[in-house]
XYZ file of C-alpha atoms in Angstrom:
412
model
C 81.826 -72.103 109.192
C 84.565 -74.383 109.286
C 86.581 -73.119 111.256
C 84.317 -73.094 113.901
C 83.783 -76.912 114.160
C 87.706 -77.390 114.629
C 90.967 -76.756 116.444
C 93.122 -76.601 113.577
C 93.390 -74.771 109.809
C 91.401 -75.845 107.102
C 94.395 -77.495 105.587
C 95.586 -79.232 107.780
C 92.074 -81.111 108.238
C 92.080 -81.371 104.693
C 95.582 -83.947 104.908
C 95.085 -85.233 108.139
C 91.774 -86.098 109.754
C 89.134 -85.163 106.946
C 87.532 -89.212 105.582
C 90.549 -90.745 107.964
C 90.420 -89.983 111.518
C 88.674 -88.027 114.600
C 89.392 -84.512 115.596
C 88.606 -83.866 118.980
C 88.824 -79.908 119.445
C 88.243 -78.603 123.023
C 86.763 -75.029 123.326
C 90.106 -74.251 125.255
C 91.578 -70.747 125.275
C 89.361 -69.409 122.865
C 86.318 -69.988 124.138
C 83.761 -70.877 121.853
C 80.001 -70.627 121.824
C 77.345 -72.412 119.794
C 74.205 -70.927 121.290
C 74.194 -68.553 118.306
C 73.277 -71.556 116.700
C 70.901 -73.320 118.706
C 70.216 -73.111 122.813
C 67.241 -74.420 124.973
C 65.104 -71.674 124.444
C 65.613 -72.182 120.758
C 64.117 -75.954 121.148
C 61.355 -74.800 123.388
C 60.415 -71.836 120.723
C 60.991 -75.096 117.784
C 58.928 -77.028 119.545
C 56.408 -75.291 121.738
C 55.686 -72.157 118.794
C 56.818 -73.259 115.499
C 54.282 -76.162 114.348
C 57.137 -79.033 113.663
C 55.597 -81.900 112.117
C 57.718 -85.897 111.692
C 60.088 -86.545 110.447
C 61.564 -83.249 111.599
C 61.348 -84.664 115.192
C 62.063 -88.412 116.416
C 61.988 -89.498 120.111
C 64.539 -92.094 121.390
C 65.128 -93.837 124.808
C 67.989 -96.572 125.691
C 68.629 -97.391 122.042
C 64.984 -97.426 120.630
C 62.895 -95.053 118.622
C 59.517 -94.143 119.969
C 56.386 -94.704 118.278
C 55.072 -91.748 116.945
C 51.876 -91.684 118.787
C 53.957 -90.422 121.985
C 54.757 -87.223 120.871
C 52.486 -86.430 117.703
C 48.963 -85.345 117.659
C 46.742 -83.074 115.401
C 47.358 -79.634 115.877
C 43.307 -78.152 115.808
C 41.219 -76.367 114.384
C 42.607 -75.060 111.059
C 46.118 -77.514 111.335
C 44.403 -80.479 111.392
C 47.486 -82.761 109.763
C 47.828 -85.734 112.950
C 51.821 -85.761 112.226
C 52.333 -82.649 114.059
C 54.417 -82.019 117.749
C 53.083 -82.545 120.751
C 54.214 -80.662 123.193
C 52.727 -81.781 126.592
C 53.393 -85.509 125.143
C 56.907 -84.522 124.476
C 57.335 -82.746 128.384
C 56.115 -86.684 129.404
C 58.821 -88.729 127.490
C 61.572 -86.351 127.663
C 60.856 -86.058 131.722
C 61.090 -89.788 131.428
C 64.057 -90.146 130.077
C 63.583 -90.023 126.291
C 66.117 -87.809 123.631
C 64.707 -85.366 121.616
C 65.930 -85.094 118.307
C 65.527 -82.281 115.701
C 66.310 -83.389 112.089
C 66.780 -81.179 109.085
C 67.010 -77.659 111.092
C 69.143 -76.770 108.372
C 65.473 -76.398 106.415
C 63.466 -75.053 109.371
C 65.734 -73.015 111.799
C 67.658 -69.394 110.225
C 70.818 -69.480 111.799
C 71.485 -73.241 110.862
C 70.056 -72.558 107.340
C 73.102 -69.722 107.192
C 75.281 -71.976 109.060
C 74.852 -75.234 106.265
C 75.576 -73.482 103.538
C 78.810 -71.992 104.444
C 79.455 -75.783 105.599
C 78.769 -76.818 101.741
C 80.167 -73.776 100.490
C 83.568 -74.357 102.953
C 83.604 -78.368 102.453
C 81.983 -79.207 98.813
C 79.607 -81.815 99.641
C 76.100 -81.893 100.911
C 75.200 -81.228 104.964
C 72.566 -81.550 107.186
C 72.223 -80.131 110.749
C 70.390 -82.219 113.372
C 70.001 -81.547 117.503
C 69.931 -84.141 119.892
C 68.338 -82.827 123.383
C 68.936 -85.647 126.100
C 67.774 -85.086 129.401
C 70.434 -85.658 132.179
C 72.167 -88.851 133.565
C 70.192 -90.661 129.853
C 71.546 -92.322 126.294
C 69.668 -92.093 123.322
C 70.749 -94.503 120.699
C 73.148 -97.368 121.128
C 77.119 -97.319 119.891
C 76.448 -97.753 116.180
C 77.916 -96.245 113.065
C 76.453 -93.280 111.187
C 77.177 -93.628 107.157
C 78.233 -89.921 106.262
C 80.824 -87.902 108.293
C 79.760 -85.969 111.431
C 80.616 -82.379 113.282
C 79.577 -82.829 116.715
C 78.956 -79.455 118.267
C 78.418 -79.642 121.984
C 75.554 -76.409 122.980
C 74.682 -77.218 126.366
C 75.223 -79.155 129.412
C 77.884 -82.205 128.688
C 77.742 -85.712 127.317
C 80.216 -88.292 127.402
C 81.344 -89.368 124.020
C 82.917 -92.814 123.464
C 84.150 -93.548 120.587
C 86.109 -96.776 118.908
C 87.520 -97.578 115.876
C 85.076 -98.597 112.566
C 84.763 -102.408 111.806
C 83.786 -101.621 108.078
C 86.052 -98.697 106.642
C 83.643 -95.940 104.395
C 81.071 -97.716 104.718
C 78.419 -96.574 101.598
C 74.742 -95.628 102.641
C 73.611 -99.127 102.064
C 76.522 -100.415 104.133
C 74.069 -99.619 107.693
C 75.567 -99.897 111.239
C 72.594 -103.031 111.425
C 74.669 -105.175 108.763
C 77.658 -105.090 111.571
C 75.773 -105.630 115.029
C 78.227 -108.334 116.370
C 81.025 -107.110 115.049
C 80.170 -103.357 117.151
C 79.527 -105.608 119.840
C 82.523 -107.245 120.118
C 84.386 -104.147 119.150
C 83.132 -101.386 121.826
C 84.694 -104.026 124.614
C 88.094 -102.822 123.637
C 89.753 -99.840 124.762
C 87.901 -96.710 123.189
C 89.926 -94.655 120.939
C 88.680 -91.009 122.843
C 86.774 -91.197 125.963
C 85.930 -87.845 126.325
C 83.093 -85.331 128.034
C 82.092 -82.505 125.543
C 81.203 -79.564 127.478
C 79.988 -76.715 125.892
C 81.830 -74.876 122.791
C 83.710 -78.519 122.809
C 83.359 -79.781 119.086
C 84.116 -83.771 117.485
C 84.503 -84.388 114.030
C 84.194 -88.509 113.306
C 84.294 -89.597 109.725
C 82.008 -92.361 108.802
C 82.131 -95.846 109.984
C 83.539 -94.615 113.378
C 81.344 -96.491 115.970
C 80.796 -94.018 118.750
C 77.798 -93.348 121.726
C 77.237 -90.550 123.691
C 75.326 -90.396 127.461
C 74.570 -86.949 129.154
C 75.834 -86.712 132.860
C 73.571 -84.574 135.478
C 72.433 -81.569 133.459
C 70.477 -81.759 130.174
C 72.343 -81.937 127.170
C 71.920 -80.364 123.753
C 74.103 -80.719 121.058
C 74.460 -80.230 117.200
C 75.883 -83.116 114.270
C 76.764 -81.520 111.019
C 76.028 -84.479 108.376
C 78.033 -84.156 105.862
C 77.642 -86.909 102.752
C 80.806 -87.323 100.642
C 81.234 -87.633 97.394
C 83.178 -91.003 96.866
C 85.843 -92.397 94.491
C 82.312 -95.120 94.005
C 79.995 -91.738 92.953
C 82.484 -90.816 90.121
C 82.613 -94.144 88.985
C 78.644 -94.780 88.353
C 78.880 -91.243 86.594
C 81.111 -92.767 84.276
C 79.236 -95.651 84.109
C 76.260 -93.805 83.840
C 77.935 -91.941 80.735
C 78.752 -95.389 78.935
C 75.234 -95.579 78.443
C 75.072 -93.264 75.838
C 77.563 -95.680 74.161
C 75.178 -98.000 71.950
C 77.713 -100.990 72.357
C 77.387 -101.250 76.211
C 73.620 -101.253 75.835
C 73.614 -104.587 73.270
C 72.548 -108.226 74.798
C 74.816 -110.600 75.669
C 75.108 -113.553 73.377
C 72.246 -116.234 73.842
C 73.340 -119.416 75.465
C 75.442 -117.532 78.642
C 75.525 -119.523 81.551
C 75.325 -116.631 84.492
C 75.589 -119.742 87.455
C 79.366 -120.494 85.268
C 81.767 -118.125 87.078
C 84.317 -118.948 84.993
C 82.463 -117.673 81.948
C 81.134 -115.058 83.526
C 84.630 -113.913 84.697
C 85.776 -114.085 80.815
C 83.053 -111.883 79.983
C 83.362 -109.558 82.819
C 86.975 -109.418 82.117
C 86.147 -108.887 78.454
C 84.075 -105.778 78.747
C 86.354 -104.481 81.204
C 89.075 -104.324 78.564
C 86.255 -102.953 75.815
C 85.594 -99.995 78.490
C 89.043 -99.102 79.184
C 89.830 -98.576 74.794
C 86.450 -96.782 75.066
C 87.486 -94.541 77.432
C 90.941 -93.714 76.162
C 89.656 -92.840 72.905
C 86.509 -90.555 74.005
C 88.214 -89.480 77.308
C 86.830 -85.813 76.685
C 83.282 -86.893 75.929
C 82.824 -89.858 78.947
C 84.896 -87.027 81.754
C 82.601 -83.678 80.804
C 79.145 -86.340 80.663
C 80.291 -87.455 83.716
C 80.865 -84.104 85.315
C 77.539 -83.049 84.393
C 76.265 -86.216 85.914
C 77.708 -85.557 89.290
C 77.055 -81.595 89.266
C 73.456 -82.374 88.483
C 73.615 -85.241 91.602
C 75.286 -82.166 93.995
C 72.614 -79.692 92.622
C 69.644 -82.541 93.640
C 71.350 -83.092 97.277
C 72.293 -79.222 98.299
C 69.505 -76.076 98.532
C 70.569 -72.775 97.165
C 69.755 -69.304 99.103
C 66.068 -69.123 99.150
C 64.034 -66.512 97.451
C 62.091 -64.575 98.759
C 59.166 -63.897 96.120
C 57.338 -60.282 97.632
C 60.774 -59.027 97.693
C 61.766 -60.536 94.493
C 59.025 -59.396 92.338
C 59.682 -56.071 94.062
C 63.238 -55.854 93.212
C 62.098 -56.520 89.412
C 59.642 -53.150 89.268
C 62.730 -51.528 90.368
C 65.318 -53.270 88.511
C 67.491 -50.204 86.821
C 68.075 -49.204 89.875
C 68.027 -52.127 92.790
C 71.557 -53.978 92.680
C 71.257 -57.939 92.272
C 73.749 -60.917 92.695
C 74.138 -64.601 91.577
C 71.558 -67.183 93.653
C 74.776 -67.922 95.981
C 74.341 -72.273 95.673
C 72.612 -72.176 92.531
C 74.419 -74.769 90.309
C 74.122 -73.569 86.732
C 76.617 -73.184 83.927
C 76.639 -70.475 81.140
C 77.662 -72.013 77.195
C 78.360 -69.748 75.061
C 77.041 -69.587 71.126
C 77.353 -67.436 68.347
C 74.462 -66.141 68.804
C 73.454 -66.946 71.711
C 74.248 -67.555 75.344
C 72.300 -71.168 77.173
C 71.959 -70.662 80.803
C 71.611 -74.517 81.876
C 70.249 -74.810 85.700
C 69.619 -78.361 86.996
C 65.599 -78.087 86.096
C 65.876 -76.078 82.727
C 67.321 -73.991 80.343
C 67.140 -70.240 79.686
C 68.025 -68.631 76.300
C 69.591 -65.405 75.681
C 71.076 -62.572 72.978
C 74.765 -63.165 72.104
C 74.657 -59.714 73.395
C 74.152 -60.663 76.914
C 77.316 -62.937 77.459
C 79.482 -60.409 79.203
C 77.076 -59.650 81.809
C 75.930 -63.474 83.189
C 79.432 -63.865 83.017
C 80.235 -61.205 85.597
C 76.775 -62.158 87.291
C 77.512 -65.870 87.959
C 81.428 -64.741 88.839
C 79.603 -62.841 91.787
C 79.488 -59.192 90.449
C 77.005 -57.332 92.276
C 75.296 -54.504 90.446
C 72.495 -53.071 89.234
C 71.572 -51.935 85.925
C 73.877 -49.185 85.336
C 76.888 -51.712 85.950
C 76.603 -54.368 83.992
C 79.176 -55.155 81.286
C 78.282 -55.194 78.119
C 74.857 -53.582 78.224
C 72.833 -50.389 78.230
C 71.222 -49.584 81.089
C 67.499 -51.006 79.175
C 69.257 -53.882 77.812
C 70.494 -54.721 81.308
C 66.778 -53.825 83.826
C 65.154 -56.742 81.379
C 68.216 -58.833 81.615
C 68.192 -58.215 85.414
C 64.123 -58.673 85.435
C 64.314 -61.895 83.721
C 66.665 -63.254 85.978
C 65.305 -62.172 89.020
C 61.612 -63.585 87.747
C 63.742 -66.862 87.235
C 64.830 -66.890 91.153
C 68.706 -66.468 89.425
C 69.708 -63.717 90.816
C 68.229 -62.212 94.367
C 68.337 -58.621 95.635
C 71.471 -57.927 96.952
C 71.115 -57.612 100.836
C 74.269 -54.587 100.305
C 76.600 -52.794 99.278
C 75.214 -49.741 97.440
C 78.062 -49.621 95.116
C 78.820 -52.987 92.681
C 81.619 -54.808 93.762
C 82.870 -58.239 93.909
C 82.206 -60.967 95.991
C 82.844 -64.702 96.368
C 79.990 -67.193 95.494
C 81.523 -69.496 97.351
């Protein structure tokens, strides 16, 4: 899905723009259309009929968030939760110039669920989807930067975007724009790096830290933001440090009598510890790199979601495990460990053990084989049906939509 968001090839984007500089991608001679992902009628459906609750909706006006009771309320008998959207209140605020923000649409809206999952597969980093619906001539937020990368997809109407260079390069999640208000105020007085009206089908990529603001023109504007939370070098460092916590010598207390206020003394201690860390990393590089990789994999699993399972469909498929083809649950982070007498499937929340004879079948499914019990390698049909039934119930595989005959596909 990355190719829908950029006017260059993925390789050029990765080397020239990713995390470095903005990329403006006009619709141009090959018109793009994002209305399959969201549209005006879809926004109305979400607000009027889908029971959206906070925090999946916010409203803002002239840089400030509105109080929740301005657009939320109870939903009547049988749905008394007080934080559901009140469509009449939303209408009143929108008519008065407030921007509607629909958050977390990658969890609510099927077209964006699929789109964001494909984006994660293309980019390799967690992603989310928000929508901003701004009435004519209105502005929702003051100039600011985000602590994640953003792809802006203009869906409907036009919006003028002003983009300025960072005042704080590559900000972390603990370094919000509010820490740099004065510097941002000064920066936006300078000429903008980008001053452009986005029309439907246009897109804009902004690395984290780039300052931006946007204002609708003479019509209602709808745009999507696909936010990407990049894994950073510092995240890898944290994973290494967390792995070092398994090494006893780094859990020992510092000597009694130290003076933490003595910067020279503490600097000497820090130098000594850094040398010990370097020595340990050099001598235990494989263990530490593998431990760090496990932690980074677990972190990714916590920040993303595999394709959802359909419980009734999965149980029905389990009833006919010998004949219904299945495929690996896309996006499920798992590791298959082989031992002489067993094979262990390690999932983010549990570990499942199988007989060693299941190894070829598990490997094949994990690497993209779509198969039924007649075509799993290494097992006869009865054993394959037992394995498929177990994997369906454990939500490791799901019923394949297609094909009728086993083929190999990419897990993405």
